[in-house]
Tab-separated table of C-alpha atoms and ligand atoms in Angstrom:
chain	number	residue	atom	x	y	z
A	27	UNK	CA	4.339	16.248	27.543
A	28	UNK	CA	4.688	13.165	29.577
A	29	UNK	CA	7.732	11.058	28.611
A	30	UNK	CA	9.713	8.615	30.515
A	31	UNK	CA	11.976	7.868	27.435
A	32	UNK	CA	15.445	9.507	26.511
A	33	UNK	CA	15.202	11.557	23.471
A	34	UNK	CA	17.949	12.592	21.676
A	35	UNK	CA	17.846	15.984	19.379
A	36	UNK	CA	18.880	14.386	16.469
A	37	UNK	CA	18.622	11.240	14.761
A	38	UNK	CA	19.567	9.514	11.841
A	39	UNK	CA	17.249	9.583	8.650
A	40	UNK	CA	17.562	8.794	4.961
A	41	UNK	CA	16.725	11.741	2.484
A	42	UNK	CA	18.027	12.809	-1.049
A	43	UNK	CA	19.748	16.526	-2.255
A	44	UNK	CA	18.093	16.318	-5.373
A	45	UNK	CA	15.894	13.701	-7.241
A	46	UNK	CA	17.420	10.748	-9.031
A	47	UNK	CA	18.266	7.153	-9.236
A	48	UNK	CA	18.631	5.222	-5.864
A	49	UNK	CA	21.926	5.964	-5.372
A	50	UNK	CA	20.794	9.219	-4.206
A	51	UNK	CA	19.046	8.259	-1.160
A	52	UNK	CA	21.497	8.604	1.907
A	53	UNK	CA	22.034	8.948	5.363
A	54	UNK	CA	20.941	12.589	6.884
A	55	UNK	CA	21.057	14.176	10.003
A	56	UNK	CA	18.401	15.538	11.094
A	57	UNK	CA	16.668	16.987	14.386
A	58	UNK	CA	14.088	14.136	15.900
A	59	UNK	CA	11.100	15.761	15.481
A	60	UNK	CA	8.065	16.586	18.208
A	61	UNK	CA	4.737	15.721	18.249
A	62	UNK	CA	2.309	17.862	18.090
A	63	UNK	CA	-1.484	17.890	18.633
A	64	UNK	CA	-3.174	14.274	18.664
A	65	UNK	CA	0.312	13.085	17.225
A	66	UNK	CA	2.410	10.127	18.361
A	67	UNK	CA	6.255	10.646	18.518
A	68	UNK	CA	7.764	6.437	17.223
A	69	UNK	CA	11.128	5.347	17.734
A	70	UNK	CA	10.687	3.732	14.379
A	71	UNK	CA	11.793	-0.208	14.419
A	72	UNK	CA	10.968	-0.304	10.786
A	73	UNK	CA	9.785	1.529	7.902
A	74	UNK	CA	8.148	-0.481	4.579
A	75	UNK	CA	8.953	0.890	0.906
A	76	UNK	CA	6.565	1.013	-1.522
A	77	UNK	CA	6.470	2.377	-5.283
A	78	UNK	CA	5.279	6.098	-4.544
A	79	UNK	CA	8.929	6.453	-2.752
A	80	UNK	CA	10.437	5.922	-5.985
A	81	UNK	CA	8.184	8.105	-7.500
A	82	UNK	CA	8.908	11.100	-4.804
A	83	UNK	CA	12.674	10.056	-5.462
A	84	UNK	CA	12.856	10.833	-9.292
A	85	UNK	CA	10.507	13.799	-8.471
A	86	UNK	CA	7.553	13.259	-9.404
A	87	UNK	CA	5.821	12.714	-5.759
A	88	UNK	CA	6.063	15.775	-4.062
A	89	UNK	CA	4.900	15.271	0.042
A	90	UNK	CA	1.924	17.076	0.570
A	91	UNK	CA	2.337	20.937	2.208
A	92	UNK	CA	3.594	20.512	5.370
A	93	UNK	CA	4.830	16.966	5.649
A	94	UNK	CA	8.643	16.326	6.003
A	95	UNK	CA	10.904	15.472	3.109
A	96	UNK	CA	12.285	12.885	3.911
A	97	UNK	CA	10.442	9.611	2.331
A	98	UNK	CA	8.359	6.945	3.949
A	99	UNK	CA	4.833	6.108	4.128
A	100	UNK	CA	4.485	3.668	7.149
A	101	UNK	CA	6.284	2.330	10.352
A	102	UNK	CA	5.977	0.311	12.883
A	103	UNK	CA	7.961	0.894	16.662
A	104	UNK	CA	7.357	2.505	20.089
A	105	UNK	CA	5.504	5.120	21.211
A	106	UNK	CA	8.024	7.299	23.407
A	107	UNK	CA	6.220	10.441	23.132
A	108	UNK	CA	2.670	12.020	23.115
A	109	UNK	CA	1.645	15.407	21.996
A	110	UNK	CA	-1.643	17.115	23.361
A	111	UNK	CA	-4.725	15.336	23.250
A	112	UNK	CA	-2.942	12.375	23.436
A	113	UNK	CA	-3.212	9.583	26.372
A	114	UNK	CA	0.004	9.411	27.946
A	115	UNK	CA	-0.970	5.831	28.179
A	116	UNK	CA	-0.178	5.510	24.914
A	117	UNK	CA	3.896	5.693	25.565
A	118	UNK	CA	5.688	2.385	25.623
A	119	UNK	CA	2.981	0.892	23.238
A	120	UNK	CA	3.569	-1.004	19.607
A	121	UNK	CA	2.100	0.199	17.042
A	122	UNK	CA	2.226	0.559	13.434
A	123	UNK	CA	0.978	3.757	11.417
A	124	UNK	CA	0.554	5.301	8.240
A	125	UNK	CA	2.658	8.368	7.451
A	126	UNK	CA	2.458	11.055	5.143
A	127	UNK	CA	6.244	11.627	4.842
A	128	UNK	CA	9.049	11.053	6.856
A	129	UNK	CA	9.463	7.401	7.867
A	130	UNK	CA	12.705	6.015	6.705
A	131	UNK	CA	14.467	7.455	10.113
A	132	UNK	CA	15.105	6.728	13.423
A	133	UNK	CA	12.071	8.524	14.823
A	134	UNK	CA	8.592	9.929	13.085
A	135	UNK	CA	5.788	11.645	14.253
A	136	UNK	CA	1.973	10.159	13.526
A	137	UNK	CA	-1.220	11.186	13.451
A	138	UNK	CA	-2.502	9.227	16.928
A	139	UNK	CA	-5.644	7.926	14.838
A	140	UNK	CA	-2.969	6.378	11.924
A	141	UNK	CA	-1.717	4.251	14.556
A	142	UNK	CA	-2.915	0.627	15.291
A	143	UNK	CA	-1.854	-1.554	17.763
A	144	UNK	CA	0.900	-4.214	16.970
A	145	UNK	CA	-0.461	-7.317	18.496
A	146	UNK	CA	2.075	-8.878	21.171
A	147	UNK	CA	4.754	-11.703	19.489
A	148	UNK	CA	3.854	-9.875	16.041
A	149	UNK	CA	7.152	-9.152	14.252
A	150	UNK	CA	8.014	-5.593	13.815
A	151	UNK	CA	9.538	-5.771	10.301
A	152	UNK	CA	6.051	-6.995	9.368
A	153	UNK	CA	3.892	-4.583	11.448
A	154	UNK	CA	5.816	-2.225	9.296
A	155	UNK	CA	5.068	-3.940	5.930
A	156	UNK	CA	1.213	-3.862	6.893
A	157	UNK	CA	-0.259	0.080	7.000
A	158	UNK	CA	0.103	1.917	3.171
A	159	UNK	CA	-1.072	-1.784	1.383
A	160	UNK	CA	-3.855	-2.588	4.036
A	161	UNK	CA	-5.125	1.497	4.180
A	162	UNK	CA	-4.689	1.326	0.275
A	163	UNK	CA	-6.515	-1.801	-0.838
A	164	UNK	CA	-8.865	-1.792	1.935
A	165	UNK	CA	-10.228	1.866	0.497
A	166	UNK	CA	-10.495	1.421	-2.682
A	167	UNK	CA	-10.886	-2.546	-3.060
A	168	UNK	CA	-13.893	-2.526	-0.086
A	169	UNK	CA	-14.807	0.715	0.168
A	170	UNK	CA	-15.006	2.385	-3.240
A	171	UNK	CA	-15.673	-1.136	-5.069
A	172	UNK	CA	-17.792	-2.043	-2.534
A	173	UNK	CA	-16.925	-5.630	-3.368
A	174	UNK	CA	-18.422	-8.605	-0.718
A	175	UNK	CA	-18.059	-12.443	-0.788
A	176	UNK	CA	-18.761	-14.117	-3.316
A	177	UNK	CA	-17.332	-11.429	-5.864
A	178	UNK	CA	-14.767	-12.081	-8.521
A	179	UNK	CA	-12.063	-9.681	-8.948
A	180	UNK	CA	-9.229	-8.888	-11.342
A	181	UNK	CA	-5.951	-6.894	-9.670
A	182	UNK	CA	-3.172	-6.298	-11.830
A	183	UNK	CA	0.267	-6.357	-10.319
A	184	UNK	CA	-0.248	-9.952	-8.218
A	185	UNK	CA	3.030	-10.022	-6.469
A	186	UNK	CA	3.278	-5.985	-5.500
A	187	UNK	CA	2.944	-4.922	-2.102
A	188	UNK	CA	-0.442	-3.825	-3.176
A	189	UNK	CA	-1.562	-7.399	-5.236
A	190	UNK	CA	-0.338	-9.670	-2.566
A	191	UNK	CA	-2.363	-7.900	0.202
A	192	UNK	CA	-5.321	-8.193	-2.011
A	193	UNK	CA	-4.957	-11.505	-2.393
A	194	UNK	CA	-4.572	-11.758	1.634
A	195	UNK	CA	-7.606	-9.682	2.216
A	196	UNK	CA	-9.826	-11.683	-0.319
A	197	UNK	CA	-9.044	-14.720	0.793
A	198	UNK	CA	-9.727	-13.344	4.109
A	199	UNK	CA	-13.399	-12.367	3.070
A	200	UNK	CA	-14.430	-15.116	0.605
A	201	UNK	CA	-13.733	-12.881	-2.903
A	202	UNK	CA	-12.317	-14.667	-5.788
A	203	UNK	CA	-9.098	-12.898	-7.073
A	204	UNK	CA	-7.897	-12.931	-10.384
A	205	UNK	CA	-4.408	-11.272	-10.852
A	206	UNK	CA	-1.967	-10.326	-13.636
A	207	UNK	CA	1.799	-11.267	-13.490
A	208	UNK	CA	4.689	-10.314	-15.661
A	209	UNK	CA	6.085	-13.979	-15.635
A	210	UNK	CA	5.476	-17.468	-15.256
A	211	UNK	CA	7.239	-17.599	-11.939
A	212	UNK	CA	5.778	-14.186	-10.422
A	213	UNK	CA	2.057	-16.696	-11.473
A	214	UNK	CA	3.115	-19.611	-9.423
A	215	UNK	CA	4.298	-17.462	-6.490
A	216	UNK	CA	0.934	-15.351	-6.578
A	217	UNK	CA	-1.443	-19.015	-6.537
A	218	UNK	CA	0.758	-19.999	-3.854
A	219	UNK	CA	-0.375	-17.159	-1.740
A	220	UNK	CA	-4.010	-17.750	-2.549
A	221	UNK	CA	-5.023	-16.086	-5.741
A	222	UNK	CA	-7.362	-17.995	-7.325
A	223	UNK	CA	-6.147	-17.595	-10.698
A	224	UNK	CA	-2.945	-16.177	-11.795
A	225	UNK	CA	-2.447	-14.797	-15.765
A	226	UNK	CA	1.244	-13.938	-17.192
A	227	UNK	CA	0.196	-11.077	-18.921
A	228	UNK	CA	3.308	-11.460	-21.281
A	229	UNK	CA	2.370	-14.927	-22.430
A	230	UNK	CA	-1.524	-14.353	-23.239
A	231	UNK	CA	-3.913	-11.833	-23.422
A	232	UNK	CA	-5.539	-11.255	-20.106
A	233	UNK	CA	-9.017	-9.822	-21.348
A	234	UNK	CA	-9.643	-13.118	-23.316
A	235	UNK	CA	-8.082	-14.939	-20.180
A	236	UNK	CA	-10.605	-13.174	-17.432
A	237	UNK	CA	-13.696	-14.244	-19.867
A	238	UNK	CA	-12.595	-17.973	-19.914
A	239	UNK	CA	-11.977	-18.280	-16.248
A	240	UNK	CA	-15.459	-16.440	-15.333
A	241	UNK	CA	-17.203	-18.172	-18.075
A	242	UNK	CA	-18.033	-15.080	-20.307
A	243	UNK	CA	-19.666	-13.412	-17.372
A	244	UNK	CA	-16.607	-10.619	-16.206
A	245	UNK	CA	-15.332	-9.648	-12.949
A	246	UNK	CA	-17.342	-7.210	-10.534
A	247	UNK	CA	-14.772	-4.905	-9.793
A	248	UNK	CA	-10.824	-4.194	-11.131
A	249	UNK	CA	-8.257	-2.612	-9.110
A	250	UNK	CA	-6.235	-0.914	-11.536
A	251	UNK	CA	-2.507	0.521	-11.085
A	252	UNK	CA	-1.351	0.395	-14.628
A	253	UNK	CA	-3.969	2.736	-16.673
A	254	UNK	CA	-3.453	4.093	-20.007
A	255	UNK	CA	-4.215	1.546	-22.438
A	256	UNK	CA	-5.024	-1.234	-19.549
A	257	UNK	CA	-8.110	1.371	-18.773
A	258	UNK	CA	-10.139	0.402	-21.971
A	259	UNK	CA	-8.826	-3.705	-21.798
A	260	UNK	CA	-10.114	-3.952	-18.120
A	261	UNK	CA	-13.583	-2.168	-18.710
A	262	UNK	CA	-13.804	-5.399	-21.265
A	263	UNK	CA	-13.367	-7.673	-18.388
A	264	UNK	CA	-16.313	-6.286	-16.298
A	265	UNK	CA	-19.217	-7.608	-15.717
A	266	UNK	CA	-22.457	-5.681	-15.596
A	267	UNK	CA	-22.419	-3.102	-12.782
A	268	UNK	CA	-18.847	-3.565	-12.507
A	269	UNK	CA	-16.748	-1.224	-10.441
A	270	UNK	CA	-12.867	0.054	-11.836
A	271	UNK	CA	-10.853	1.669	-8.909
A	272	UNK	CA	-7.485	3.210	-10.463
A	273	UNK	CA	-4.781	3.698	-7.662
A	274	UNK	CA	-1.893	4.165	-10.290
A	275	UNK	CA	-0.971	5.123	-13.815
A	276	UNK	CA	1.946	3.055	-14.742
A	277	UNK	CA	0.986	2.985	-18.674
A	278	UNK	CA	0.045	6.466	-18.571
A	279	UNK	CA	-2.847	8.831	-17.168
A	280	UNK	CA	-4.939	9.133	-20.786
A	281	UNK	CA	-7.473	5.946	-22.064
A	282	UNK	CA	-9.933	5.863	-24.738
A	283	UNK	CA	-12.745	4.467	-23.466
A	284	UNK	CA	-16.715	4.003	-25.161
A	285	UNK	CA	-18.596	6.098	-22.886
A	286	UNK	CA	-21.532	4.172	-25.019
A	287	UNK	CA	-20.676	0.943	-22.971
A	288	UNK	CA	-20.295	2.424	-19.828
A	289	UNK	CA	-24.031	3.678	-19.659
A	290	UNK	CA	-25.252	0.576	-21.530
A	291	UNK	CA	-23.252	-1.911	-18.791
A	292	UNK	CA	-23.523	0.594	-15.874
A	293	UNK	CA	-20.234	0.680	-15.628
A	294	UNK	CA	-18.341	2.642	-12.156
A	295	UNK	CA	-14.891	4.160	-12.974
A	296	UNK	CA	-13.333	5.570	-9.710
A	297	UNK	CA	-9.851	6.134	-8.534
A	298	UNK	CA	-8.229	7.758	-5.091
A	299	UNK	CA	-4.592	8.485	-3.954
A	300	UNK	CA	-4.244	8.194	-0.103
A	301	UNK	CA	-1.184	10.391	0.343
A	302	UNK	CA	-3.200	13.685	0.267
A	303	UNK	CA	-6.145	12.572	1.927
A	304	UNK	CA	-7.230	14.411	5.365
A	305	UNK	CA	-6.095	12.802	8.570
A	306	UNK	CA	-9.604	12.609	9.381
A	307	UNK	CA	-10.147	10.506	6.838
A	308	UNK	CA	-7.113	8.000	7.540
A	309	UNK	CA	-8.426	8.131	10.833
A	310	UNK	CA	-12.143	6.933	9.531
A	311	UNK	CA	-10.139	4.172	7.892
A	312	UNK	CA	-8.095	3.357	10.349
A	313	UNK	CA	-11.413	2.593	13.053
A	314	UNK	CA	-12.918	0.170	10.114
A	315	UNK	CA	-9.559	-1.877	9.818
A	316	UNK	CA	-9.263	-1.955	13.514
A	317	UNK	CA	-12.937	-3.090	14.052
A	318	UNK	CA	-12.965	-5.423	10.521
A	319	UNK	CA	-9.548	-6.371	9.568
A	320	UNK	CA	-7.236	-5.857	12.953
A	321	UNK	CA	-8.532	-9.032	14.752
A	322	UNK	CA	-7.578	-11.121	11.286
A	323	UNK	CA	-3.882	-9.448	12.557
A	324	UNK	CA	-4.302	-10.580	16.264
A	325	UNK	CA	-4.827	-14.184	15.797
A	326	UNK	CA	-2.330	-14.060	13.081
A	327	UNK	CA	-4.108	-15.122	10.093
A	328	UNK	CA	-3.152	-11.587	8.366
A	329	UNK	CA	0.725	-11.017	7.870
A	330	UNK	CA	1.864	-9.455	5.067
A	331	UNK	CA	4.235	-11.247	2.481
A	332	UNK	CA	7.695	-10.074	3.202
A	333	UNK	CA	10.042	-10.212	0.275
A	334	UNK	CA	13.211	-8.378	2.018
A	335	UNK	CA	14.580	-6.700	5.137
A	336	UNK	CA	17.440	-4.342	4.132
A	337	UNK	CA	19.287	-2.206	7.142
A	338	UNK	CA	17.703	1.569	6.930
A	339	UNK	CA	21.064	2.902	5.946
A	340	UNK	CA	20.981	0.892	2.430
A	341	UNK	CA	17.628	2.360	1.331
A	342	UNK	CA	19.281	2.809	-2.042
A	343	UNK	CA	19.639	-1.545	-2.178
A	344	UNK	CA	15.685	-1.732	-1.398
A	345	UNK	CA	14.839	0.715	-3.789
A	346	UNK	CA	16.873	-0.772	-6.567
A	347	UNK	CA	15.546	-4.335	-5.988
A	348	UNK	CA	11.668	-2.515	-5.706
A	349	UNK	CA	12.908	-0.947	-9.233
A	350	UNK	CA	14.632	-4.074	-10.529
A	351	UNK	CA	10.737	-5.457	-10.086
A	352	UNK	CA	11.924	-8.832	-9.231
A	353	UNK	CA	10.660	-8.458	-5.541
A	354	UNK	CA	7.275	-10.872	-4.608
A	355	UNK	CA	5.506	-8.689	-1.514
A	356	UNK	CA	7.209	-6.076	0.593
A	357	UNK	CA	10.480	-4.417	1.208
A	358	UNK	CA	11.222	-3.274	4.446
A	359	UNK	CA	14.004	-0.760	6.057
A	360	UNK	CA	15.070	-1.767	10.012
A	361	UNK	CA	16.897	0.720	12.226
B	26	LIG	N1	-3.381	5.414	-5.172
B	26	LIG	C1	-2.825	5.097	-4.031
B	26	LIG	O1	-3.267	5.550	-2.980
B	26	LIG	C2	-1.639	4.168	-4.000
B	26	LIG	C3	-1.094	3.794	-2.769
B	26	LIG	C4	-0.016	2.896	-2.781
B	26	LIG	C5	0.478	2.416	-3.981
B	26	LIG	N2	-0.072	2.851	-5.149
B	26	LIG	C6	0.436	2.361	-6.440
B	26	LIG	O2	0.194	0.964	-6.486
B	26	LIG	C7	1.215	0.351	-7.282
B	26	LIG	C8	1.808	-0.797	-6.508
B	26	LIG	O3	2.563	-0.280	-5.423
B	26	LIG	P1	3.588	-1.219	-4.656
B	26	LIG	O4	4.227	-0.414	-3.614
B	26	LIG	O5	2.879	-2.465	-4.302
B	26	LIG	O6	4.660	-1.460	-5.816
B	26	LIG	P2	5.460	-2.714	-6.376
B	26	LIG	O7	5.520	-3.783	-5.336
B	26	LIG	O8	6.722	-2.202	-6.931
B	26	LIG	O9	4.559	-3.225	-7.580
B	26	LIG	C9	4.464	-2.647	-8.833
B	26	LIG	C10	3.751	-3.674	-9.700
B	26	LIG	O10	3.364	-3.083	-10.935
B	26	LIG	C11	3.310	-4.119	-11.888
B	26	LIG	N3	3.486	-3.529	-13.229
B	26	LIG	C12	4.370	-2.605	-13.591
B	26	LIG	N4	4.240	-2.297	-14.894
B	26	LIG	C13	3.231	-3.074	-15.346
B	26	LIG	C14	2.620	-3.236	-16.606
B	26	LIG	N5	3.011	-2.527	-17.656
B	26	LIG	N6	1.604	-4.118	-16.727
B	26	LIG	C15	1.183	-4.824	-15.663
B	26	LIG	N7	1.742	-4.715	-14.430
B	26	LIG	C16	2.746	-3.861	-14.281
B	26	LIG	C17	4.458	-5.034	-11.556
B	26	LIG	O11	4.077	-6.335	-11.895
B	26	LIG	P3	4.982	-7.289	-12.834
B	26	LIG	O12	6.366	-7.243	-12.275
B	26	LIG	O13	4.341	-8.606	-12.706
B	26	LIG	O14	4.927	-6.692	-14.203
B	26	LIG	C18	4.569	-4.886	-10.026
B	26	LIG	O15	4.024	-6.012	-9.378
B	26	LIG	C19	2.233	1.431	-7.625
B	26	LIG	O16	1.998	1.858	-8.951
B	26	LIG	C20	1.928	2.514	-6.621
B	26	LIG	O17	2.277	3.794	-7.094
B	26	LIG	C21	-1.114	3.697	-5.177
C-alpha cells in the first residue's frame, strides 16, 4: 500500500453505548481503520450531520451489514492512504465522499468512486456539508423525477440540509421551487436563498397555496420527506403526469391515497433511501455529479448553506440544535 503519511493505530471517533438522546454521543477510541479494495483511507477535516444520524442515534437507523457503527454519512479531508485498485496518485488529494457509516472521526475509509475532488481554495467545512444532500436530491429530484428546466416543483422542508440544496440545484438548472416552512422566518430565509416561493405551512394551507401560485395547474414533481398524511395533500398539488419522490416519513409511513386519481392523472409515486444502496450505484451517481453538477462546485457557484460548525468532540451540541429544528442548511463536525 503506498503511503507517505504517518498513521497512527488509533484515532479519536464519536459513537454511542446504547441509543438515546444526544447526550449519548461521545468521544471513542477506536483503531483507524484500513482501506481495503478500491477504498480511500481520509484523514477526515470534517464530517456534515444530517437527520438519519439522529435517527441511527435513537435506534431506529441501523448501518447497513458491514459498515462501522459509529455515525456519519459524508466527509471531506485528505487522502493518506489507498487500498488495491487504487491510484497511489490519489494520496495527498482533497476530496469529499459519501459514507455509509463511520464519519464523525478522525479518519474513515471510502469507497474510491464516493469520492469527488474538492476544488482548490474550496473550504473544507463545506466540501463536507456537500455529498449526502447533493447524492440525495440529485437522485431522486433529477433522476427519479426526471424533472428539467422549466419545471415547477414543491419540496417540503425549505431550510433542511436537503430543501436548501434543492433550492441550490434548481436555481442552478432553471426549475421553479416551491417549498414549505414551519415559520415565517424559516420563509424569508428560504426566498433569500432562491426559492421561488416560500409557504409557512403553519399559517395556511399549502395545497390551496401551490394551486394559487401555479395558477390551478400543479407542480410536476414533489419531493416528499414528511409522508403520512402529507402523501394524499401533495398528490393534490400535482399536475398531470406529476412525479412524488418520498425520501422520508416524518408524519408516518401509511397514506390513504385514491388510486382512482392516480390512473386518471397519471400520477408517479416513487421513493429511495441512499444508505443501503450498492456502491456501484453511488459510484454511477457520483460520475453524473462530477460530469453535471461538479463544475457548478469548481467555479464556485454551488456551496452549500452552512448553518453551524461545531468541534467533532461536541457532536451531542450539533445534534441537539439539528433536533431543536431551528438550524437553516447544514451542520457540520471539524476535527
Ligand atoms: N431517503 C434518503 O435517502 C434520505 C437521505 C438524506 C436525508 N433524508 C431525509 O430527509 C429529511 C431531511 O434531512 P436533513 O438532514 O436535511 O434534515 P433537517 O435539516 O433536520 O431537516 C428536517 C426538515 O423536516 C421538516 N419537517 C419536520 N417535520 C415536518 C412536518 N411535520 N411538516 C413539514 N416539514 C417538517 C423541518 O422543517 P420545518 O422546521 O420548517 O418544519 C426541517 O426543515 C430527513 O427526514 C431525512 O431523514 C432521506
Amino acid at each position: 500500500m503506498p503511503q507517505r503519511y504517518s498513521i497512527p493505530e488509533r484515532m479519536t471517533a464519536v459513537g454511542f453505548d446504547a441509543p438515546g438522546r444526544a447526550e449519548v454521543l461521545k468521544p471513542v477510541d477506536r483503531t483507524v481503520p484500513q482501506p481495503m479494495e478500491n477504498e480511500v483511507l481520509i484523514k477526515v477535516a470534517a464530517a456534515g450531520v444530517n437527520r438519519p444520524d439522529i435517527l441511527q442515534r435513537r435506534g431506529f437507523y441501523a448501518p447497513p451489514p458491514g459498515i462501522s457503527d459509529i455515525p456519519g454519512l459524508e466527509v471531506s479531508g485528505e487522502v493518506v492512504a489507498v487500498g488495491a485498485g487504487v491510484d497511489g496518485a490519489m494520496i495527498g488529494q482533497k476530496v469529499c465522499a459519501l459514507l455509509a457509516g463511520g464519519g464523525y472521526a478522525e479518519y474513515a475509509v471510502a469507497p474510491v468512486g464516493q469520492c469527488l475532488a474538492v476544488p482548490a481554495g474550496y473550504d473544507m467545512a463545506e466540501a463536507a456539508a456537500l455529498p449526502e444532500t447533493l447524492f440525495t436530491v440529485w437522485s431522486n429530484l433529477f433522476e427519479r423525477a426526471y424533472v428539467v428546466e422549466g419545471d415547477t416543483v414543491l419540496v417540503h422542508g425549505g431550510t433542511s440540509g436537503i430543501g436548501t440544496m434543492a433550492i441550490s440545484l434548481c436555481r442552478l438548472f432553471g426549475i421553479k421551487i416551491i417549498v414549505t416552512c414551519g415559520s415565517d422566518d424559516k420563509c424569508a430565509a428560504a426566498l433569500n436563498l432562491g426559492a421561488t416561493h416560500a409557504i409557512n405551512y403553519a399559517a395556511s394551507d399549502f395545497v390551496e397555496a401551490v394551486r394559487d401560485i401555479t395558477d390551478g395547474k400543479g407542480v410536476q414533481a414533489v419531493l416528499d420527506m414528511v409522508g403520512g398524511d402529507y402523501v394524499p395533500r401533495n398528490l393534490a398539488c400535482m399536475a398531470e403526469d406529476g412525479r412524488h419522490v418520498s425520501i422520508a416519513t416524518q408524519r408516518g409511513v401509511k397514506a390513504e391515497i385514491s388510486v382512482l386519481d392516480v390512473m386518471q392523472r397519471r400520477l408517479t409515486l416513487t421513493g429511495s433511501t441512499l444508505r443501503p444502496r450498492p456502491i456501484v450505484f453511488k459510484t454511477l451517481v457520483a460520475e453524473e455529479l462530477s460530469r453535471v453538477v461538479w463544475p457548478f462546485v469548481t467555479e464556485g457557484k454551488l456551496r452549500p448553506v452552512m448553518d453551524r460548525a461545531f468541534p467533532l468532540a461536541e457532536a451531542a451540541a450539533a445534534h441537539a440544535r439539528m433536533e431543536a429544528g431551528e438550524h437553516v442548511g447544514k451542520i457540520v463536525l471539524v476535527t
